[in-house]
Amino acid sequence: MTGKYDAIVIGAGHNGLVTACYLAKARWRVLVLERRHVVGGACVTEETFPGFKVSTAAYVNSLFRKEIVRDLRLKEYGFEVLERSPSSFTPFPDRRYLLLGPDGEMTRKEIAKFSKRDAENYSRYEAMLERVADVIEPTLTESPPDLLRPGVRGLWRMFQLQRRLRRLGSGAGEAVEILTGPARPILDRWFESEELKATLATDAIIGAMASPSMPGTAYVLFHHVMGETNGKRGVWGYVKGGMGGLTQALASAARALGVEIRCEAPVSRILVEKGRAAGVVLAGGEEVRAPVLASNADANVTFLRLLQPGELPPEFLDAVKRIDYSSASLKINVALSELPDFLACPGTQPGPQHRGTIHVCPDLDYIERAFDDAKYGKPSERPLLECTIPSVVDPSVVPAGKHVMSMFIQYAPYKLRDATWDDLREKFADRCFDLLDEYAPNFKRSVIARQVLTPLDLERTFGLTGGNIFQGAMTLNQLFSFRPVPGFADYRTPVRGLYLCGSAAHPGGGVMGAPGLNAARVILRHR
Ligand SMILES: Cc1cc2nc3c(=O)[nH]c(=O)nc-3n(C[C@H](O)[C@H](O)[C@H](O)COP(=O)(O)OP(=O)(O)OC[C@H]3O[C@@H](n4cnc5c(N)ncnc54)[C@H](O)[C@@H]3O)c2cc1C
């Protein structure tokens, strides 16, 4: 290859950085262009309040692929995941509470407070999810086959998948339900305690504009159990120093491999010559050329903003315009002077109630009602809160004696019917604070500062179309061979030399690194 660069990666999200590293490992000369002042995309740490290191968007890790950690020696660059035990705490209005995982014996005792039967069933439920995960997990790091034109490689992949599915035997039906159906009937069948079901159901609707009774939510729940922390399946942890600990390690690994990273370098146009990618034009007008481009931006940005309509086949453009970006997630980052003192489990000294994810979500109907509001274009009257306080496990992220809290909130629909997010932002944040105060009455007075990121802000800050945290909804019609659109699930695009390498592509969102890894493999195979 001639010219200064063999490849340009558009966007320094964690996936873009993974792609850059693997190309550089193959001795490619790689340039990464990032529009923000910092690398990481939605996986980033920023000093939002003086002295507080905030995981601005993503806040917990489990999905990031261990083979990437190993291949890129990320631990040597400072990447470390801190385990949380217990991993979740759900306080209830009647002042009872439920703690879960990863300690099996503690979990069994906790669930038995609500239902002895559920306590017995829980480990069988986990084993069932694990059996399905064993079958599905290998597909995460493979390009999905094109179902209409599979070719020899695609037919081989389909054959392998079919063989794995057969291993499930009579469990295959349940696997199909998990991959395609709603979460609620599955939880209703396994368990009787609303307290347990509501806590588990939160994973089914994270990032989704859906309630647990809607098809596709069982897959979202399942997607969240396919990771691990330090070898423990389904366990989530905090990244030391905040989520940016991962992307800073990736950036260091990339630089050590010779990758050039430029921040504050927004790409405004992809250059196409004779149907082939030829380079990019930056917002300031600078042209940078390379024969291979990998876009970490979502499909909407890549195809509808960076390319001209005439450069893509009309049917492909139509398919991209049909991608569902609906979302209802809002994030509030909070600096705290003390820990929440829960009525259900009092104390402002770090305790089991503070270490894991704190769920404000007492029963399944509560989630349904919260979603009902969003369906009609209103933020939930009583939203679901998922709060984490990483400073309890990792004091390095705060000044001595202080704490930082991530509040991930649903449902806050991107499309509002009678208001704008610029008007509602602070009012809705107040509503969320009032709600947490009902459970921990010292909360509001402990707030030093807050940052509210509505779906509109997520779009503006991170370039996530519609504020969708996964670069496109994780519904069956947009997964596997259909992600981002049917016929193009193998990271290629209709423009030769242009590839997608972010979570717009298979296997989708979450801090996983799999799209970046798979894209790099495809790119290297094509040269
Ligand atoms: C609020 C929130 C909370 C989340 N919580 C979690 C969590 O706890 N755990 C988890 O696993 N996942 C979580 N997620 C999902 C996860 O963070 C994302 O799926 C993942 O980070 C996406 O990574 P990516 O590399 O594919 O893309 P992104 O992180 O979206 O990166 C794309 C990059 O491309 C850049 N870019 C876009 N356009 C251009 C351009 N024209 N020129 C140059 N650069 C460009 C963007 O600035 C960005 O840096 C969360 C997401 C959000 C938003």
XYZ file of C-alpha atoms and ligand atoms in Angstrom:
580
model
C 0.000 0.000 0.000
C 1.245 3.521 -0.751
C 0.473 6.798 1.111
C 0.975 7.690 4.732
C -1.828 5.533 6.157
C -3.106 2.074 5.320
C -6.331 2.661 7.253
C -8.267 5.427 8.973
C -10.615 4.652 11.853
C -13.404 7.211 12.225
C -14.131 7.516 15.949
C -12.149 6.499 19.029
C -14.881 4.624 20.871
C -13.611 1.431 22.494
C -14.497 -0.526 19.340
C -12.654 1.868 17.030
C -9.590 1.576 19.251
C -9.812 -2.234 19.214
C -9.965 -2.248 15.404
C -7.006 0.159 15.221
C -4.933 -2.060 17.547
C -5.564 -5.275 15.607
C -4.783 -3.602 12.263
C -1.605 -2.119 13.734
C -0.631 -5.530 15.111
C -0.720 -6.698 11.478
C 1.758 -3.868 10.748
C -0.759 -1.515 9.187
C -0.183 2.224 9.530
C -3.352 3.430 11.213
C -4.822 6.856 11.974
C -7.736 7.254 14.408
C -9.816 10.442 14.141
C -12.070 11.350 17.077
C -14.447 14.307 17.122
C -14.364 14.747 20.929
C -11.456 16.057 23.014
C -11.037 12.643 24.622
C -10.942 9.044 23.368
C -13.433 6.427 24.558
C -16.822 7.360 23.092
C -19.471 6.189 25.567
C -16.799 4.324 27.577
C -14.960 7.245 29.144
C -13.882 8.868 32.413
C -14.082 12.668 32.686
C -13.413 15.044 35.558
C -16.905 16.492 35.334
C -16.721 18.008 38.830
C -13.305 19.103 40.185
C -11.596 16.118 41.805
C -14.339 13.624 40.781
C -13.594 11.076 38.032
C -16.934 10.367 36.423
C -17.827 7.513 34.078
C -19.889 9.892 31.985
C -21.907 7.259 30.087
C -21.189 3.525 30.575
C -20.572 2.698 34.222
C -20.033 -1.069 34.684
C -18.121 -3.718 32.773
C -18.622 -7.407 32.202
C -18.953 -7.870 28.468
C -15.479 -6.769 27.348
C -13.872 -9.768 25.639
C -11.096 -11.409 27.584
C -9.227 -12.431 24.403
C -8.790 -8.724 23.577
C -7.449 -8.021 27.082
C -4.943 -10.814 26.532
C -3.983 -10.044 22.893
C -3.430 -6.338 23.557
C -1.894 -6.858 27.035
C -4.319 -4.306 28.437
C -3.505 -5.132 32.071
C 0.036 -3.879 31.438
C -1.534 -0.581 30.366
C -3.487 -0.265 33.603
C -6.801 -1.979 32.811
C -8.239 -3.543 35.952
C -11.759 -4.625 36.862
C -12.835 -4.407 40.494
C -15.415 -6.950 41.614
C -18.529 -5.948 43.485
C -19.959 -8.126 46.212
C -22.917 -8.005 46.623
C -23.621 -7.043 43.034
C -27.096 -5.632 43.558
C -29.300 -4.081 46.231
C -33.022 -3.443 45.842
C -34.758 -1.542 48.659
C -38.568 -1.807 48.864
C -41.154 0.677 50.164
C -42.022 -1.688 53.083
C -38.388 -1.340 54.244
C -37.379 -4.836 53.214
C -34.475 -5.283 50.799
C -32.920 -7.847 48.475
C -29.196 -8.332 47.932
C -27.953 -10.508 45.063
C -24.698 -12.179 43.955
C -22.094 -13.207 43.261
C -21.925 -15.190 46.544
C -24.323 -18.102 45.892
C -25.092 -18.879 49.547
C -25.830 -15.234 50.397
C -28.012 -14.915 47.295
C -30.009 -18.042 48.233
C -30.626 -16.738 51.758
C -31.600 -13.300 50.472
C -34.102 -14.655 47.937
C -35.528 -17.002 50.601
C -36.580 -13.895 52.565
C -39.180 -13.426 49.817
C -39.767 -16.964 48.527
C -38.219 -20.307 49.497
C -39.290 -21.742 46.150
C -37.515 -18.956 44.241
C -34.377 -19.485 46.310
C -34.348 -23.137 45.196
C -35.048 -22.223 41.558
C -32.500 -19.442 41.240
C -29.414 -21.574 40.662
C -31.344 -23.704 38.119
C -32.376 -20.483 36.329
C -28.761 -19.319 36.231
C -27.634 -22.725 34.938
C -30.274 -22.535 32.187
C -29.018 -19.099 31.073
C -25.476 -20.399 31.128
C -26.376 -23.354 28.880
C -27.837 -20.969 26.310
C -24.886 -18.601 26.704
C -22.495 -21.484 25.947
C -24.237 -21.902 22.594
C -24.593 -18.245 21.685
C -21.332 -16.819 23.018
C -19.097 -18.164 20.216
C -21.255 -16.253 17.694
C -20.256 -12.954 19.334
C -16.782 -13.083 17.867
C -17.815 -14.343 14.407
C -19.231 -12.485 11.412
C -22.877 -13.524 11.044
C -23.790 -15.329 7.819
C -25.778 -13.558 5.119
C -28.979 -15.609 5.335
C -29.970 -14.888 1.715
C -26.533 -15.345 0.098
C -24.574 -17.332 2.686
C -21.787 -18.653 0.438
C -19.597 -21.521 1.640
C -18.339 -19.660 4.745
C -21.901 -18.647 5.733
C -23.266 -22.160 5.225
C -20.448 -23.497 7.419
C -21.322 -20.949 10.150
C -25.007 -21.888 9.980
C -24.106 -25.577 10.195
C -21.918 -24.933 13.264
C -24.691 -22.926 14.950
C -27.231 -25.640 14.209
C -24.886 -28.248 15.738
C -24.483 -26.129 18.873
C -28.249 -25.601 19.140
C -28.760 -29.364 18.900
C -26.582 -29.782 21.986
C -29.329 -28.001 23.949
C -31.645 -30.977 23.299
C -35.038 -30.371 24.871
C -33.778 -26.966 26.108
C -33.761 -25.629 22.519
C -37.346 -24.332 22.822
C -36.461 -22.342 25.917
C -33.382 -20.961 24.120
C -35.549 -19.776 21.214
C -37.883 -18.069 23.699
C -34.893 -16.293 25.273
C -33.540 -15.188 21.934
C -36.840 -13.894 20.589
C -39.510 -13.526 23.277
C -40.478 -11.199 26.105
C -38.681 -11.427 29.476
C -41.754 -11.230 31.693
C -43.364 -14.633 30.979
C -39.982 -16.319 31.458
C -39.488 -14.637 34.843
C -43.132 -15.354 35.787
C -42.632 -19.037 35.022
C -39.427 -19.370 37.016
C -40.246 -17.210 40.027
C -43.156 -16.041 42.209
C -41.559 -13.148 44.149
C -42.207 -9.749 42.569
C -39.160 -8.405 44.388
C -36.828 -10.857 42.656
C -38.540 -10.646 39.268
C -38.439 -6.839 39.192
C -34.754 -6.805 40.112
C -33.905 -9.305 37.362
C -36.164 -7.572 34.819
C -34.120 -4.372 34.947
C -31.480 -6.080 32.773
C -34.169 -6.831 30.181
C -35.034 -3.220 29.502
C -31.688 -1.415 29.863
C -31.297 0.809 26.830
C -34.556 -0.466 25.342
C -37.685 1.467 24.502
C -39.707 -1.509 25.678
C -41.319 -3.019 28.754
C -40.471 -6.562 29.928
C -43.703 -7.876 28.414
C -42.537 -6.963 24.904
C -40.813 -9.482 22.592
C -37.054 -9.031 22.359
C -36.567 -8.042 25.990
C -35.540 -11.578 26.991
C -32.588 -11.210 24.605
C -31.561 -7.895 26.187
C -31.616 -9.655 29.594
C -29.586 -12.500 28.139
C -27.101 -10.104 26.430
C -26.311 -8.792 29.908
C -25.337 -12.219 31.285
C -22.883 -13.130 28.531
C -19.900 -11.442 30.101
C -17.684 -12.130 33.084
C -15.472 -10.456 35.637
C -12.140 -12.064 36.454
C -13.406 -15.407 35.129
C -16.815 -15.284 36.869
C -19.684 -15.561 34.369
C -22.411 -12.898 34.440
C -20.612 -10.832 37.100
C -20.279 -7.072 36.517
C -17.476 -4.932 37.908
C -16.160 -1.386 38.078
C -13.201 -0.452 35.922
C -10.457 1.021 38.101
C -10.356 4.785 37.576
C -13.746 4.727 35.831
C -14.715 3.237 32.466
C -12.083 5.390 30.772
C -9.541 3.063 32.447
C -10.359 0.640 29.633
C -10.237 3.088 26.727
C -7.097 4.818 28.031
C -5.442 1.379 28.213
C -6.620 0.663 24.644
C -5.271 4.041 23.478
C -1.897 3.343 25.149
C -1.754 -0.104 23.540
C -2.661 1.465 20.188
C 0.053 4.130 20.458
C 2.623 1.494 21.435
C 1.683 -0.365 18.240
C 2.296 2.807 16.227
C -1.296 4.021 15.844
C -1.696 7.795 15.524
C -4.710 9.155 17.431
C -6.043 12.636 16.785
C -8.760 14.079 19.047
C -10.909 17.117 18.172
C -10.737 15.877 14.577
C -14.346 15.440 13.423
C -14.764 13.770 10.044
C -17.307 15.654 7.956
C -17.166 13.562 4.775
C -16.006 10.196 3.527
C -14.272 10.439 0.144
C -15.413 7.907 -2.437
C -13.643 7.552 -5.778
C -14.843 5.102 -8.425
C -17.007 3.329 -5.852
C -14.086 2.865 -3.438
C -13.317 4.555 -0.144
C -10.389 6.925 -0.670
C -10.098 8.946 2.545
C -11.892 11.529 4.661
C -12.382 15.263 4.848
C -12.208 16.800 8.334
C -14.550 19.558 9.491
C -11.796 22.143 8.947
C -11.413 21.037 5.297
C -8.242 18.949 5.701
C -8.185 15.848 3.493
C -6.573 12.629 4.742
C -6.301 9.696 2.398
C -6.230 5.932 3.009
C -7.511 2.958 1.008
C -9.369 1.449 3.988
C -11.787 3.235 6.315
C -13.425 1.737 9.413
C -16.275 3.745 10.890
C -16.956 3.535 14.619
C -19.826 6.026 14.202
C -23.328 4.563 14.028
C -24.952 3.595 10.721
C -27.074 6.738 10.578
C -24.027 9.000 10.932
C -21.813 6.915 8.640
C -24.215 6.455 5.749
C -26.617 9.386 5.960
C -24.243 12.158 7.102
C -20.718 11.276 5.995
C -21.641 9.929 2.559
C -23.644 11.505 -0.253
C -26.955 9.777 -1.131
C -25.738 8.996 -4.684
C -22.811 7.004 -3.293
C -25.026 4.229 -1.926
C -27.619 1.924 -3.542
C -31.151 3.291 -2.906
C -32.378 0.043 -1.296
C -29.448 0.125 1.143
C -30.201 3.760 2.013
C -33.858 2.830 2.621
C -32.778 0.004 4.937
C -30.522 2.383 6.906
C -33.375 4.892 7.215
C -35.535 2.107 8.692
C -33.075 1.383 11.564
C -34.822 1.851 14.898
C -32.943 4.254 17.174
C -35.777 4.804 19.641
C -34.512 5.106 23.185
C -35.567 6.174 26.633
C -32.388 6.222 28.722
C -31.150 9.199 30.709
C -28.041 9.451 32.854
C -27.386 11.648 35.877
C -23.884 11.804 37.351
C -23.807 13.049 40.919
C -21.037 14.185 43.272
C -21.998 13.307 46.870
C -20.811 14.486 50.279
C -22.005 11.236 51.913
C -23.461 7.858 51.030
C -27.246 7.358 50.809
C -28.748 6.292 54.138
C -31.407 3.796 53.079
C -34.495 3.364 55.261
C -34.395 -0.334 54.365
C -30.729 -0.752 55.313
C -29.501 2.274 57.315
C -25.959 3.597 57.439
C -23.739 6.141 55.709
C -20.571 4.089 56.113
C -19.828 1.862 53.093
C -21.931 -1.295 53.424
C -23.273 -4.113 51.239
C -26.130 -1.833 50.155
C -23.681 0.595 48.529
C -21.289 -1.672 46.618
C -23.370 -2.994 43.764
C -26.170 -1.701 41.558
C -28.975 -0.095 43.544
C -32.361 -0.666 41.914
C -35.387 1.519 42.551
C -37.956 -0.690 40.901
C -40.243 -2.512 43.338
C -42.311 -4.749 41.033
C -42.932 -5.671 37.398
C -46.109 -3.598 37.073
C -44.105 -0.564 38.227
C -41.886 -1.054 35.137
C -44.937 -1.487 32.883
C -46.492 1.737 34.183
C -43.199 3.605 33.827
C -43.079 2.450 30.210
C -46.726 3.412 29.592
C -45.824 7.077 30.142
C -42.939 6.820 27.665
C -45.173 5.169 25.070
C -47.179 8.389 24.963
C -44.126 10.645 24.710
C -43.778 11.537 28.421
C -40.942 10.741 30.819
C -42.069 8.257 33.486
C -43.977 9.769 36.382
C -42.211 7.181 38.585
C -39.095 6.102 36.691
C -36.789 3.150 37.276
C -33.474 4.091 38.804
C -30.313 2.042 38.540
C -27.656 3.670 40.729
C -24.020 2.733 41.232
C -21.469 4.269 43.574
C -18.082 3.124 42.228
C -16.184 5.216 44.803
C -17.234 2.708 47.500
C -15.073 0.064 45.784
C -12.580 2.410 44.075
C -11.808 5.465 46.238
C -9.303 6.667 43.595
C -12.160 8.333 41.678
C -13.104 10.892 44.379
C -11.589 13.355 46.846
C -11.200 11.816 50.338
C -14.520 11.176 52.068
C -16.660 12.035 49.015
C -18.553 9.795 46.606
C -19.700 9.715 43.009
C -22.963 8.169 41.852
C -24.131 7.115 38.393
C -27.911 7.170 38.009
C -29.110 5.348 34.889
C -32.775 6.117 34.404
C -35.656 4.825 32.335
C -37.969 5.786 30.781
C -37.062 9.158 29.344
C -38.127 8.987 25.701
C -36.002 10.828 23.149
C -39.178 11.909 21.369
C -41.306 13.977 23.737
C -44.867 14.820 22.792
C -45.523 18.195 24.440
C -42.138 19.432 25.622
C -38.448 19.606 24.763
C -35.635 18.034 26.731
C -33.973 21.424 27.042
C -37.070 22.509 29.040
C -37.587 19.274 30.971
C -33.975 18.316 31.778
C -33.692 19.737 35.311
C -37.371 19.136 36.247
C -37.102 15.458 35.400
C -33.793 15.178 37.289
C -35.566 16.702 40.332
C -38.266 14.025 40.022
C -35.604 11.293 40.041
C -33.917 12.859 43.084
C -37.271 13.076 44.939
C -37.818 9.395 44.208
C -34.425 8.296 45.555
C -35.027 10.521 48.587
C -38.127 8.443 49.411
C -35.798 5.463 49.896
C -32.767 7.342 51.316
C -33.936 10.630 52.869
C -30.414 12.095 53.166
C -29.811 11.801 49.443
C -30.853 15.249 48.197
C -29.001 17.120 50.889
C -25.812 15.142 50.141
C -25.676 16.285 46.504
C -22.700 18.552 45.749
C -23.190 18.776 41.982
C -24.962 16.971 39.181
C -24.707 16.458 35.421
C -27.916 15.499 33.604
C -27.590 13.768 30.225
C -30.960 13.437 28.490
C -31.252 11.261 25.371
C -30.788 14.480 23.392
C -27.565 15.207 25.295
C -26.333 11.646 24.647
C -26.878 12.298 20.952
C -25.148 15.684 21.072
C -22.221 14.547 23.238
C -21.456 11.086 21.895
C -22.997 11.223 18.413
C -25.469 8.459 19.354
C -28.439 8.865 17.004
C -31.707 9.236 18.925
C -29.735 8.880 22.160
C -29.776 5.109 21.601
C -27.067 3.768 23.901
C -26.443 0.710 21.695
C -26.038 2.543 18.325
C -29.391 1.047 17.304
C -32.057 -0.949 19.148
C -31.128 -4.503 20.149
C -34.298 -6.076 18.776
C -34.408 -9.310 16.796
C -34.900 -7.471 13.480
C -31.639 -5.606 14.184
C -29.449 -8.395 15.564
C -27.089 -11.025 14.157
C -27.502 -11.318 10.356
C -29.767 -8.244 10.352
C -27.363 -5.808 12.057
C -27.032 -3.077 10.902
C -29.180 -4.091 7.892
C -29.773 -7.461 6.194
C -27.066 -8.415 3.712
C -24.353 -6.300 5.397
C -23.808 -7.972 8.760
C -20.198 -8.851 7.940
C -18.838 -5.321 8.599
C -18.577 -4.555 4.857
C -20.645 -1.791 3.280
C -21.721 -1.108 -0.306
C -18.654 1.178 -0.626
C -15.575 -0.986 -1.203
C -12.919 -0.336 1.410
C -15.424 1.148 3.927
C -16.301 -0.969 6.952
C -18.345 -0.526 10.128
C -16.414 -1.387 13.298
C -18.649 -0.151 16.142
C -21.692 -1.400 17.990
C -23.902 -0.492 15.026
C -22.635 -3.851 13.754
C -22.941 -7.395 15.188
C -23.104 -8.210 18.096
C -24.283 -4.731 19.039
C -24.003 -2.486 22.041
C -22.295 -2.707 25.380
C -18.626 -2.345 26.180
C -17.669 -5.614 24.521
C -15.051 -4.910 21.871
C -16.433 -7.738 19.724
C -17.566 -5.545 16.781
C -14.127 -3.922 16.675
C -12.340 -7.284 16.803
C -14.583 -8.925 14.183
C -14.308 -5.926 11.864
C -10.503 -5.988 12.046
C -10.469 -9.687 11.133
C -12.723 -9.075 8.122
C -10.637 -6.094 6.989
C -7.386 -8.071 7.235
C -8.932 -10.999 5.347
C -10.072 -8.759 2.516
C -6.650 -7.286 1.779
C -25.527 6.432 29.242
C -24.957 5.109 28.802
C -24.742 4.110 29.735
C -24.228 2.879 29.335
N -23.916 1.938 30.279
C -23.229 0.832 29.903
C -22.638 -0.003 30.888
O -22.686 0.285 32.087
N -21.979 -1.113 30.469
C -21.859 -1.447 29.133
O -21.271 -2.481 28.815
N -22.392 -0.638 28.186
C -23.029 0.499 28.534
N -23.489 1.375 27.591
C -23.333 1.015 26.173
C -21.906 1.181 25.719
O -21.313 2.270 26.376
C -21.824 1.412 24.225
O -22.561 0.390 23.555
C -20.378 1.353 23.753
O -19.550 2.181 24.533
C -20.298 1.751 22.299
O -18.962 1.693 21.892
P -18.543 1.923 20.392
O -17.066 1.956 20.361
O -19.216 0.941 19.508
O -19.156 3.341 19.993
P -19.143 4.751 20.710
O -18.743 4.652 22.113
O -20.464 5.342 20.365
O -17.977 5.522 19.954
C -18.132 6.104 18.696
C -17.099 7.205 18.606
O -17.133 7.768 17.299
C -16.982 9.175 17.428
N -17.498 9.794 16.208
C -18.777 9.787 15.752
N -18.863 10.484 14.609
C -17.611 10.932 14.319
C -17.069 11.715 13.281
N -17.840 12.199 12.292
N -15.750 11.996 13.307
C -14.947 11.534 14.300
N -15.425 10.793 15.321
C -16.739 10.479 15.329
C -17.785 9.508 18.663
O -17.447 10.764 19.202
C -17.388 8.348 19.569
O -16.217 8.638 20.296
C -23.961 2.636 27.964
C -24.142 3.653 27.033
C -24.617 4.895 27.445
C -24.779 5.983 26.431
